[in-house]
Tab-separated table of C-alpha atoms and ligand atoms in Angstrom:
chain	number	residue	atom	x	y	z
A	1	UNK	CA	10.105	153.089	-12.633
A	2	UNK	CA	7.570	150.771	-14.392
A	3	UNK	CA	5.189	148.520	-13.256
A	4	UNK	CA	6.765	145.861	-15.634
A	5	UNK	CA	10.212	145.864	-14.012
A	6	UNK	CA	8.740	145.140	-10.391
A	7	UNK	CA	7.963	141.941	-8.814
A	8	UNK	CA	4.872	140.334	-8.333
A	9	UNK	CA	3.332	142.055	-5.121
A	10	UNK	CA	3.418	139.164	-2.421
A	11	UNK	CA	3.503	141.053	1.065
A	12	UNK	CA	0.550	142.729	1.621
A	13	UNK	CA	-2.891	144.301	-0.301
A	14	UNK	CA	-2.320	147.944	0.153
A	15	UNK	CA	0.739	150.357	1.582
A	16	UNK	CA	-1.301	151.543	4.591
A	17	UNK	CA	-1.313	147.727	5.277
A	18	UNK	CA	2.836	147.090	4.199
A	19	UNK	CA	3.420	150.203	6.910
A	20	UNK	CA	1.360	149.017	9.809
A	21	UNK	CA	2.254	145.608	9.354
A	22	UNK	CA	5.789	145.775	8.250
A	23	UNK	CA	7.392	149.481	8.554
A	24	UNK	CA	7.324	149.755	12.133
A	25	UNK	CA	10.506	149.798	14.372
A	26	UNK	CA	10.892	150.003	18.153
A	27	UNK	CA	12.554	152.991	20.113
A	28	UNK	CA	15.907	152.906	20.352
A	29	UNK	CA	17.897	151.518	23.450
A	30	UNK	CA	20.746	154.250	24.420
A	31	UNK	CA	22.793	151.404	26.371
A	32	UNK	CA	24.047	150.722	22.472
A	33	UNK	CA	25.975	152.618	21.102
A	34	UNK	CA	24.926	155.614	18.053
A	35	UNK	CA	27.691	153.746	15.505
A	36	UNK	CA	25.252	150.596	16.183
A	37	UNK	CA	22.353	152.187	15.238
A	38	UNK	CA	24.348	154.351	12.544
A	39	UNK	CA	25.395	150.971	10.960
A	40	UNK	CA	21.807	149.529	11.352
A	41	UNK	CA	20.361	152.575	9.484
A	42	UNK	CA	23.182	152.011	6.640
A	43	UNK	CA	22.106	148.043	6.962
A	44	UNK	CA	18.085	149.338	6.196
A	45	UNK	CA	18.889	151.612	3.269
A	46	UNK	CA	21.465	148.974	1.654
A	47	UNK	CA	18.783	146.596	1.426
A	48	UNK	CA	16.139	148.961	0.455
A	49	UNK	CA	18.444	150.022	-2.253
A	50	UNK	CA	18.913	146.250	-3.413
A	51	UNK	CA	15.514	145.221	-3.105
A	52	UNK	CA	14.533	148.161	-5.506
A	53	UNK	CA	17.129	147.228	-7.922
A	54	UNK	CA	15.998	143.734	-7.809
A	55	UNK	CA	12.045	144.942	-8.616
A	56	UNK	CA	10.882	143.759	-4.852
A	57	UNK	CA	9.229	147.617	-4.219
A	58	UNK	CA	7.440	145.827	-0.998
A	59	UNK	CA	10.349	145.252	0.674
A	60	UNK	CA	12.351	148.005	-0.483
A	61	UNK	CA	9.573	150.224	0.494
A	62	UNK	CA	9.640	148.442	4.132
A	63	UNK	CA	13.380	148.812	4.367
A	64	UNK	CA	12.844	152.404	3.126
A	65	UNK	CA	10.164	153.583	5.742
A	66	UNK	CA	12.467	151.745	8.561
A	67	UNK	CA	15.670	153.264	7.608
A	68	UNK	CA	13.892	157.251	7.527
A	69	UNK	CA	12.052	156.636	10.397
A	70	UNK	CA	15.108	155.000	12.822
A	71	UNK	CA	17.467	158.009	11.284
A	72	UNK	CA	15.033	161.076	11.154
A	73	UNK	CA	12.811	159.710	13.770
A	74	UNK	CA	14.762	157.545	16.401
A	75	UNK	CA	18.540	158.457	16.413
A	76	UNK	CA	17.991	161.690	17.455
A	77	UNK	CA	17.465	160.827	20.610
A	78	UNK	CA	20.324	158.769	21.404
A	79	UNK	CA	23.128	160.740	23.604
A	80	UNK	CA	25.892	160.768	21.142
A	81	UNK	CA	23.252	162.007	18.141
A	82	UNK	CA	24.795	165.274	18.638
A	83	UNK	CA	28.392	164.188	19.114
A	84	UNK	CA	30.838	165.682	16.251
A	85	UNK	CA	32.465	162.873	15.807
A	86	UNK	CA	29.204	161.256	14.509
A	87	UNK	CA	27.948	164.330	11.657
A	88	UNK	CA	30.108	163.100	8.988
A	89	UNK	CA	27.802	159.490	9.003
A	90	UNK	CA	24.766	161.245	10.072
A	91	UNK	CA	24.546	163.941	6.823
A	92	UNK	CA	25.687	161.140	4.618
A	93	UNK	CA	22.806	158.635	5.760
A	94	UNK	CA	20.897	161.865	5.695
A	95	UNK	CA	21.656	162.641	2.196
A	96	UNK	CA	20.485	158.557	1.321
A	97	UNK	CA	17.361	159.349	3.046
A	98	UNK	CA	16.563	162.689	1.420
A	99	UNK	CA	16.900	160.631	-2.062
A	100	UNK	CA	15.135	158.038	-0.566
A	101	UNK	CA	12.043	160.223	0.614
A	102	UNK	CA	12.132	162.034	-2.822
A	103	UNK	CA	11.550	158.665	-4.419
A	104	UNK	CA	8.979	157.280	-1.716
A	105	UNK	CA	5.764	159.025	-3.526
A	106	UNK	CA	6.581	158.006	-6.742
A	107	UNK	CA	6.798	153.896	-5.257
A	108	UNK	CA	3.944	154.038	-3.265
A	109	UNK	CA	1.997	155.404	-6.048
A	110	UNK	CA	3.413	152.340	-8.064
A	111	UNK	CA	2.401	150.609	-5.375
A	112	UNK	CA	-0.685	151.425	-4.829
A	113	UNK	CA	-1.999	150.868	-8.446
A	114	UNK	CA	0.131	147.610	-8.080
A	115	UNK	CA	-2.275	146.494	-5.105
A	116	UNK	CA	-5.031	147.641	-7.022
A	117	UNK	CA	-4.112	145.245	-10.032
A	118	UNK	CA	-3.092	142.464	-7.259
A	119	UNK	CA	-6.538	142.731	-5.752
A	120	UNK	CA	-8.479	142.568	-8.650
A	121	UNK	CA	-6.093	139.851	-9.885
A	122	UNK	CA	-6.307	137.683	-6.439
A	123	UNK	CA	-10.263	138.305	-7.018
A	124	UNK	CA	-10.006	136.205	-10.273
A	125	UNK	CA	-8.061	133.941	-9.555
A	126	UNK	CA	-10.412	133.293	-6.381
A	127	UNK	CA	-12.874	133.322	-9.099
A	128	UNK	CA	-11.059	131.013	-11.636
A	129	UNK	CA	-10.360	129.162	-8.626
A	130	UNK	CA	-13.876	128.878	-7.740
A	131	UNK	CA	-15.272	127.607	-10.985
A	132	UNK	CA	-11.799	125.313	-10.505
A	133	UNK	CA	-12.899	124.156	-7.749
A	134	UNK	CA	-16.542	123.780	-9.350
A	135	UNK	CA	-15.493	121.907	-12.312
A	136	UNK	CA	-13.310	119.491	-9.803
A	137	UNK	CA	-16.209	119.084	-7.512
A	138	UNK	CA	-18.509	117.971	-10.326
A	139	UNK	CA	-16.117	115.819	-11.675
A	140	UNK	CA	-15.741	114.455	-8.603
A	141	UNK	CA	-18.876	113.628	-8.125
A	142	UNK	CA	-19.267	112.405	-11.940
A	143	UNK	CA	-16.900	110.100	-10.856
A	144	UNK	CA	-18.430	109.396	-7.996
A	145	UNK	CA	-21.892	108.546	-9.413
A	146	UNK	CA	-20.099	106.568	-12.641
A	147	UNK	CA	-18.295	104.508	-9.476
A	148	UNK	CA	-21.685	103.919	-8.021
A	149	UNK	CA	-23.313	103.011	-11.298
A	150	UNK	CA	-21.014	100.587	-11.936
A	151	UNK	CA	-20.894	99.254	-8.628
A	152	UNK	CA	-24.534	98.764	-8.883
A	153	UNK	CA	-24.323	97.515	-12.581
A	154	UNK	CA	-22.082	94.448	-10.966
A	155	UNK	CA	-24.056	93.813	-8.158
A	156	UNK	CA	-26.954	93.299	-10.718
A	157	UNK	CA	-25.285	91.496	-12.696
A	158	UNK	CA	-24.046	89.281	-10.054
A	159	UNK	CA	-27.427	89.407	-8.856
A	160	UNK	CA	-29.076	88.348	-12.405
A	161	UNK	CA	-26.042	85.653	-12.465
A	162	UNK	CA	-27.256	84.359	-9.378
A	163	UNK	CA	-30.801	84.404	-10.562
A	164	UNK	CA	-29.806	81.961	-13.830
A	165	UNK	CA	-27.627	80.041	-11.857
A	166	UNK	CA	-30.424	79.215	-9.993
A	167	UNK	CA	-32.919	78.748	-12.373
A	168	UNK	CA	-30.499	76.491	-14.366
A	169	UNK	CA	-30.193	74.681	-11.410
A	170	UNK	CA	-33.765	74.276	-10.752
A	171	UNK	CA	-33.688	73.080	-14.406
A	172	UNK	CA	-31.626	70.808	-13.856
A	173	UNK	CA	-33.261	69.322	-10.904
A	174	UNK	CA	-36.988	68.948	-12.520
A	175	UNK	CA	-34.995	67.331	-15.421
A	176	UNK	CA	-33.391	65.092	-13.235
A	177	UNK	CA	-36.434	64.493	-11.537
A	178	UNK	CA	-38.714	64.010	-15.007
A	179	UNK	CA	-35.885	61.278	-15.509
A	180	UNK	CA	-36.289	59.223	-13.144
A	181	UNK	CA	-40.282	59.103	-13.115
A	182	UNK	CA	-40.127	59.266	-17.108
A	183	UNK	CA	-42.441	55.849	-17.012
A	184	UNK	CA	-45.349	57.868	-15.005
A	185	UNK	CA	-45.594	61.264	-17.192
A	186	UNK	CA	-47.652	61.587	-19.923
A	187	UNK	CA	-46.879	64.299	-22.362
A	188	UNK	CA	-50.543	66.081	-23.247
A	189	UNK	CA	-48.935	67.247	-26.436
A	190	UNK	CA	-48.169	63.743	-27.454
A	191	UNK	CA	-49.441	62.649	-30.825
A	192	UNK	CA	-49.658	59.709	-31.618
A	193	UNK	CA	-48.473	58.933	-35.072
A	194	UNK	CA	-51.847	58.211	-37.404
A	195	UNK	CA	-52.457	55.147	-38.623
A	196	UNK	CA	-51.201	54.010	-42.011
A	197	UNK	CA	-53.894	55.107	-44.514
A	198	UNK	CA	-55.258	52.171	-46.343
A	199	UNK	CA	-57.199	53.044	-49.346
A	200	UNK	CA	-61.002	53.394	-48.765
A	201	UNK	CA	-63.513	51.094	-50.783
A	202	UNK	CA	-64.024	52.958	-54.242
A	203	UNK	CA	-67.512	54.106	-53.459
A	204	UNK	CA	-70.792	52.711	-56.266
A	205	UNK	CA	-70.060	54.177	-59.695
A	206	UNK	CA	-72.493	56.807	-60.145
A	207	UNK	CA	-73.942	55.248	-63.263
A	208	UNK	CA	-74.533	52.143	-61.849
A	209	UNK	CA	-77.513	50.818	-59.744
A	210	UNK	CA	-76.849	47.601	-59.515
A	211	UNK	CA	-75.333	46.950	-55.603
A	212	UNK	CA	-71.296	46.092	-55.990
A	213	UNK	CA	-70.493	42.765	-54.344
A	214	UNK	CA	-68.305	44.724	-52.115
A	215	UNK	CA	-71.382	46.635	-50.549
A	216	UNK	CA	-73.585	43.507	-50.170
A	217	UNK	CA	-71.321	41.241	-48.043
A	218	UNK	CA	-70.226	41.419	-44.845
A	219	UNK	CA	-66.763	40.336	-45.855
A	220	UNK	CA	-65.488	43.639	-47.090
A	221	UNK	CA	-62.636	43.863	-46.266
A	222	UNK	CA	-61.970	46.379	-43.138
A	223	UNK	CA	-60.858	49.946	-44.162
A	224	UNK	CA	-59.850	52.949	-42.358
A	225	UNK	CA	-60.381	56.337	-43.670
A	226	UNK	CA	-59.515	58.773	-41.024
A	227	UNK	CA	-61.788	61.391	-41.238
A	228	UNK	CA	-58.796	64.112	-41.473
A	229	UNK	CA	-56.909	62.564	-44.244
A	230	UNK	CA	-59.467	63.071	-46.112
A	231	UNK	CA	-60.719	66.728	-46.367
A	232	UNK	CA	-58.199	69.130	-46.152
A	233	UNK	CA	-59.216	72.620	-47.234
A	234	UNK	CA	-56.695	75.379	-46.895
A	235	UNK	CA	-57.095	77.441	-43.754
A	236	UNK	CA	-60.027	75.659	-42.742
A	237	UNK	CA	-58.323	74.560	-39.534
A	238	UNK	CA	-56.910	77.244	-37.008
A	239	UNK	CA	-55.731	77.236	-33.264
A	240	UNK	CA	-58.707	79.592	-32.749
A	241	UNK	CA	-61.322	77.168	-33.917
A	242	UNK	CA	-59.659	73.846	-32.436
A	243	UNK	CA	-59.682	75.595	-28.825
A	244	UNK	CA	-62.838	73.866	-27.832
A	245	UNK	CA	-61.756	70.188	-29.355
A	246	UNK	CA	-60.103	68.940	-26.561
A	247	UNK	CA	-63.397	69.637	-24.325
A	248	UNK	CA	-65.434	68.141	-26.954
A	249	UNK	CA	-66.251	64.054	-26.404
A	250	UNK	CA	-65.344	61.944	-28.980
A	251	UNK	CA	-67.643	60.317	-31.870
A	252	UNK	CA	-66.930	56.847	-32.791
A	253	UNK	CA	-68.375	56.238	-36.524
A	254	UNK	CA	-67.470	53.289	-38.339
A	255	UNK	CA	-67.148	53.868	-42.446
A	256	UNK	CA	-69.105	50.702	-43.297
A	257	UNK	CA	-72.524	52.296	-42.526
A	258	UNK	CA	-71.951	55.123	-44.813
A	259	UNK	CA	-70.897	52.611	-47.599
A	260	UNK	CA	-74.389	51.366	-46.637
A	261	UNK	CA	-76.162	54.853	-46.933
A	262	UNK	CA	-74.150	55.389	-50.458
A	263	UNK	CA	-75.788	52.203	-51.727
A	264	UNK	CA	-79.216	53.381	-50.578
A	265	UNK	CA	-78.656	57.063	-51.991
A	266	UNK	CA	-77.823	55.951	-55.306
A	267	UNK	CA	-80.684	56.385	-56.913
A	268	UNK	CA	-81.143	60.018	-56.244
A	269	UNK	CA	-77.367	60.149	-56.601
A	270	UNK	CA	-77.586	59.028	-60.034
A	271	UNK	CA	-80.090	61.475	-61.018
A	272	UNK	CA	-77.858	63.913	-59.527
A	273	UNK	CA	-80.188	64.818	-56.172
A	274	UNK	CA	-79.007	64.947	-53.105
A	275	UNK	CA	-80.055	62.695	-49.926
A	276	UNK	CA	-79.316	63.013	-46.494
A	277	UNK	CA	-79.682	61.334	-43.073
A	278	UNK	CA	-79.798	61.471	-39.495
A	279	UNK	CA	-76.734	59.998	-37.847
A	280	UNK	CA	-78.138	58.247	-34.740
A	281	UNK	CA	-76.271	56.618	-31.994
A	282	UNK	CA	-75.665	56.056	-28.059
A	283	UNK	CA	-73.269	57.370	-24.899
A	284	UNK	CA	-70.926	55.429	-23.268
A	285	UNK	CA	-68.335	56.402	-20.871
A	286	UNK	CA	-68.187	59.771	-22.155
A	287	UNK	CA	-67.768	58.255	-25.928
A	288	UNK	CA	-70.906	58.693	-28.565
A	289	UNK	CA	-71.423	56.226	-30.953
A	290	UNK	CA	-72.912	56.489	-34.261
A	291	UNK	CA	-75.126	53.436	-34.129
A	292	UNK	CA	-77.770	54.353	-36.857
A	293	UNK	CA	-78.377	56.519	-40.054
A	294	UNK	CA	-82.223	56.968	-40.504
A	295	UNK	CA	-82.855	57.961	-43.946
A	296	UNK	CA	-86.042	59.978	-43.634
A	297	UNK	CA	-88.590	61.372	-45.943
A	298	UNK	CA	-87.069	63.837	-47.898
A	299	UNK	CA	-86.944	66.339	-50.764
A	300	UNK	CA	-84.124	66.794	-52.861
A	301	UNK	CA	-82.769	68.902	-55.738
A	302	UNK	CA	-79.262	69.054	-56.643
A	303	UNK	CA	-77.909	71.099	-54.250
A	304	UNK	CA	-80.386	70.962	-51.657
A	305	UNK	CA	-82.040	68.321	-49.206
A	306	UNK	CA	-85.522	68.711	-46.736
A	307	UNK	CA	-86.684	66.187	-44.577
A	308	UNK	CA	-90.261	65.953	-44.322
A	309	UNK	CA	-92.467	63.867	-41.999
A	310	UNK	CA	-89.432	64.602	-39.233
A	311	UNK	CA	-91.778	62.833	-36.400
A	312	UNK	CA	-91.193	60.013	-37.867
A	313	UNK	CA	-86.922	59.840	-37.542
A	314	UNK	CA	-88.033	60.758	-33.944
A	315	UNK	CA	-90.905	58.012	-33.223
A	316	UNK	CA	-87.697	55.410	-34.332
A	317	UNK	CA	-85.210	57.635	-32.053
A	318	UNK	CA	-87.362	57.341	-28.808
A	319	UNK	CA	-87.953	53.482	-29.930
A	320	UNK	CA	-84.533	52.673	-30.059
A	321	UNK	CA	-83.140	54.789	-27.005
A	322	UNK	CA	-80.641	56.678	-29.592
A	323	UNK	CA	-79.782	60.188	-30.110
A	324	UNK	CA	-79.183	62.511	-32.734
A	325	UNK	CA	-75.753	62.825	-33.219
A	326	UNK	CA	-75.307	65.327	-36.637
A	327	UNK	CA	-76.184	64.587	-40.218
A	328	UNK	CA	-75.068	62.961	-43.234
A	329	UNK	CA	-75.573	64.599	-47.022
A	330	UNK	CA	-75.010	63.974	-50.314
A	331	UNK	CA	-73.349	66.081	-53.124
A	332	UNK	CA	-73.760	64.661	-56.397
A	333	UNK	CA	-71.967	66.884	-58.769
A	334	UNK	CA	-70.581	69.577	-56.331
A	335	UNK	CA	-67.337	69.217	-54.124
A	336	UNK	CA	-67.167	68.138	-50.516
A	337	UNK	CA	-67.718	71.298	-48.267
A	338	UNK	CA	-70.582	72.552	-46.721
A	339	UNK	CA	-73.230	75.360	-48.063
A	340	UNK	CA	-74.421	78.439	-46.682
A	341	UNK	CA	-77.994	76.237	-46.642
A	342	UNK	CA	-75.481	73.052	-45.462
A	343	UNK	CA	-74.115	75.542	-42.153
A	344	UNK	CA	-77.578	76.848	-41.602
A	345	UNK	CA	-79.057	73.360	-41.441
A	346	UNK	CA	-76.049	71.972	-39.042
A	347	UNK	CA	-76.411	75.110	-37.050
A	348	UNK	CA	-79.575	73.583	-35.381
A	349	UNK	CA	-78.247	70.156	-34.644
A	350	UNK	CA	-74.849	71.948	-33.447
A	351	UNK	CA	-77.161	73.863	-31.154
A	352	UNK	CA	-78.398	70.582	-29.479
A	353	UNK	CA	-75.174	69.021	-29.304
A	354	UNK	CA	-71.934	70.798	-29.456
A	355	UNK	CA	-70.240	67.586	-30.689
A	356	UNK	CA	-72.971	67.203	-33.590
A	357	UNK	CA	-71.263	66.412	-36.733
A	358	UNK	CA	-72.192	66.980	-40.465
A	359	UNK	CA	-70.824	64.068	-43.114
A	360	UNK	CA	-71.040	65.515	-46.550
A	361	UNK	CA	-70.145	62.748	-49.226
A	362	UNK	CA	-69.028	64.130	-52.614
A	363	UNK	CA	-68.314	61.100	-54.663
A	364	UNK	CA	-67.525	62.911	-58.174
A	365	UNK	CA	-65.236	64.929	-55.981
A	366	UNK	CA	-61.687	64.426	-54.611
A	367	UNK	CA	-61.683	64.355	-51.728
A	368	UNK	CA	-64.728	62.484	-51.482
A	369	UNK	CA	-65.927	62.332	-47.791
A	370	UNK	CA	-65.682	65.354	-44.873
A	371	UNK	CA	-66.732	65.530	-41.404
A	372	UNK	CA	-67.649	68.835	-40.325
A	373	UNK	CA	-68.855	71.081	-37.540
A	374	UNK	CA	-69.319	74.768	-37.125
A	375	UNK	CA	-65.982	76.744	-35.394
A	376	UNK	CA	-67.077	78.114	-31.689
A	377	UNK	CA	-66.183	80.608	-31.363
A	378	UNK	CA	-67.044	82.257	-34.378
A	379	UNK	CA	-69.072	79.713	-36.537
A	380	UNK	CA	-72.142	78.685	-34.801
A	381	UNK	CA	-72.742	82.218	-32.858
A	382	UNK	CA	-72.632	83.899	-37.002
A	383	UNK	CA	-74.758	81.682	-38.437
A	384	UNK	CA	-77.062	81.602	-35.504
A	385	UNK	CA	-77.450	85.795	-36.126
A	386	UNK	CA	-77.293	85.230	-39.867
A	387	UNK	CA	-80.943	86.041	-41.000
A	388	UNK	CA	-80.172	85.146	-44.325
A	389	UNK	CA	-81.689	82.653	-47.076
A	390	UNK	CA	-80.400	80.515	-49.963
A	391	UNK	CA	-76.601	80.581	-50.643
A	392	UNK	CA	-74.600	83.348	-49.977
A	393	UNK	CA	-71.285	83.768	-48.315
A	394	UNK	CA	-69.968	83.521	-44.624
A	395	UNK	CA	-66.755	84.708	-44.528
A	396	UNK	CA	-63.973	83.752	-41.769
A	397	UNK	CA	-64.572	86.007	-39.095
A	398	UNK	CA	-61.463	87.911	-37.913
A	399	UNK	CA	-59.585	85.254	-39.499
A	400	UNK	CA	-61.396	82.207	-38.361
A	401	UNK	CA	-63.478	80.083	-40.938
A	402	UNK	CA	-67.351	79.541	-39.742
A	403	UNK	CA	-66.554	75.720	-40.036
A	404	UNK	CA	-63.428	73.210	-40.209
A	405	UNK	CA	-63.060	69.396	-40.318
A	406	UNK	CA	-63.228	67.606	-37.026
A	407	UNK	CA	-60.673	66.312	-34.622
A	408	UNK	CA	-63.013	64.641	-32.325
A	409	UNK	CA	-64.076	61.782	-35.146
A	410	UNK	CA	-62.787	58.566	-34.736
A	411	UNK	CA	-63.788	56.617	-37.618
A	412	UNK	CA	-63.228	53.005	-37.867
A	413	UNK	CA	-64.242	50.301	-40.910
A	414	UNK	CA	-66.008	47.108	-39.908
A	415	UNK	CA	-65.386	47.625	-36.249
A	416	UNK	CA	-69.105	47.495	-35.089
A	417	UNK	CA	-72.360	46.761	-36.794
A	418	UNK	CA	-74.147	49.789	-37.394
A	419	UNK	CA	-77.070	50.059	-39.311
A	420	UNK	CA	-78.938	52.495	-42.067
A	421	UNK	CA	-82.326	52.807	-41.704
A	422	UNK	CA	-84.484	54.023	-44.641
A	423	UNK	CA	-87.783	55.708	-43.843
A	424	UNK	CA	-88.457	56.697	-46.898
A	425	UNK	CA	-90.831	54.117	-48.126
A	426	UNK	CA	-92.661	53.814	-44.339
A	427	UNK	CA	-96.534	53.875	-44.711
B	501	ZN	ZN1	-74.668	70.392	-48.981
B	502	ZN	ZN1	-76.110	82.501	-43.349
């Protein structure tokens, strides 16, 4: 007998357990008869002889074990054990139980290994079944968390939906609101659209002295030259520098007077030296007003331009109740832009008044005419460090240029009477 030809072991762990458990039969009861028990003892070793032949050795071995033990043990006792009549069954069963015993050893023995390999077998299973069980449980909860997740994805995604539907709502409210009181809101980042550009009066010829009828009546015809149409350097205007614009107060200038100052500078124009003056003017409602350009006593070269005698442009200030409001310069041969010497000089009036303004007039140059100021931040704080004489570079500072054209200009052509007033030949 081989362990391959028997049946999966399914009763019990071990054969002490299968005989405790399973092999044990009750004393006899002499009201029945011995043929009963004769005929039960033939019923036990039938089926332990079937179950072997079918491979069950558990309950062959059971049905073995009860049919010796009610034959050799049990019927012995009953009256008729001993009757004749009753030998002929008893040897045969006897003879069964002999070949029966003789085989025992050699199936518990099969057995026995049999429980061994069942025991270690049911040990891994339970041990595939754990890490079954394992896998499931983490799967489980996998699936568990990925439910969660996703529940909580769509709750924040109805939560985020309820957040825009809101917001467009609330859009769609303040639009409806900004609709109906459209008259009373003024857009801060309106612009108006600028004023058609007429062209300017051609300023004197250079080569000529004599005054242009054009300069020396009052019937010239009214011009505008907005003061940023007309000098546009590349880069020279950022976001950085124009910060402080809208705190600045504006400067009303009107073009005429520096028609005026052109006709008085031609002389030193012609000769190709510059001349400058102090632009001069009054406060009103927050708006300064260039009223006056006093045309001290000066020294000029080409490229350069000193006062001298400065008490005198401020004798005629106090006088006349005005204040200095920037400067005006010539450039006879160069371009419109200002010098290292030019940002140095407006530094100091820029110092006085952060809405001081320098006017450089170029007229070989296109474009002819700028209005200036030093950036802030960086322009006036880097030339107010800058120890340095003469010309020599000042670079933009992290990007910024030192100085740009202004915004806060206004310049008109005829609008008011202003007046230049020339110093230069005062005793
Ligand atoms: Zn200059
Ligand atoms: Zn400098």
């Amino acid at each position: 007998m081989t362990l391959v030809n028997i049946k999966p072991l399914y009763i019990s762990s071990s054969v002490q357990e299968l005989v405790e458990k399973h092999c044990s039969i009750g004393d006899i009861d002499k009201h029945y008869s011995l043929f009963n028990y004769l005929s039960t003892s033939n019923n036990l070793y039938k089926q332990a002889a079937q179950y072997k032949s079918e491979g069950d050795l558990e309950k062959s071995y059971i049905y073995s074990i009860r049919f010796c033990s009610l034959l050799l043990e049990k019927l012995p006792k009953h009256p008729e054990y001993t009757k004749d009549v009753n030998k002929k069954s008893i040897n045969d069963l006897k003879s069964k139980a002999n070949q029966i015993l003789s085989e025992l050893e050699s199936v518990k023995s099969v057995l026995d290994k049999g429980y061994i390999l069942k025991v270690k077998e049911e040990e891994r299973q339970k041990e595939l079944e754990r890490i079954k069980q394992e896998k499931i449980r983490k799967i489980e909860e996998e699936n568990k968390r990925k439910l969660e997740e996703e529940k909580k994805r769509k709750e924040e995604e109805q939560r985020l939906r309820e957040i825009e539907d809101e917001l467009n709502q609330s859009i769609k409210i303040d639009a409806e609101k900004k609709k109906k009181n459209k008259d009373f809101i003024i857009d801060p980042s309106f612009v108006p659209p600028p004023e058609k550009e007429k062209p300017q009066p051609k300023l004197p010829p250079i080569s000529l002295v004599e005054i242009p009828q054009d300069f020396a009546t009052p019937a010239t015809p009214a011009t505008s030259t907005p003061a940023n149409n007309i000098v546009k350097k590349p880069n020279i205007d950022s976001d950085e520098a124009s910060k402080k614009y809208s705190k600045l107060r504006t400067i009303n200038v009107d073009f005429k007077m520096f028609e005026d100052f052109m006709r008085l500078s031609e002389n030193n124009t012609s000769r190709k030296i510059e001349t400058c003056g102090i632009l001069s003017g009054t406060l009103s409602n927050d708006v300064f007003t260039i009223t006056t350009i006093i045309i001290p006593k000066q020294e000029g070269t080409t490229d350069t331009c000193n006062t001298i005698e400065e008490h005198e442009i401020f004798e005629y200030q106090l006088e006349h109740d005005l204040l200095t409001l920037g400067w005006v310069h010539t450039h006879p041969t160069q371009e419109c832009f200002l010098s290292a010497v030019d940002l140095h000089t407006h530094c100091s009036y820029q110092y006085l008044l952060q809405e001081a303004i320098a006017v450089v007039i170029a007229p070989r140059s296109n474009p002819n005419f700028g209005i200036f100021r030093l950036t802030d931040p960086p322009g006036l704080e880097t030339i107010q460090k800058c120890k340095l004489k003469s010309f020599h570079p000042h670079p933009p500072v992290n990007g910024v240029p030192v100085y740009t054209s202004c915004n806060h200009v206004k310049v008109s052509s005829g609008k008011f009477n202003g007046k230049v007033i020339d110093l230069r030949n005062k005793k």
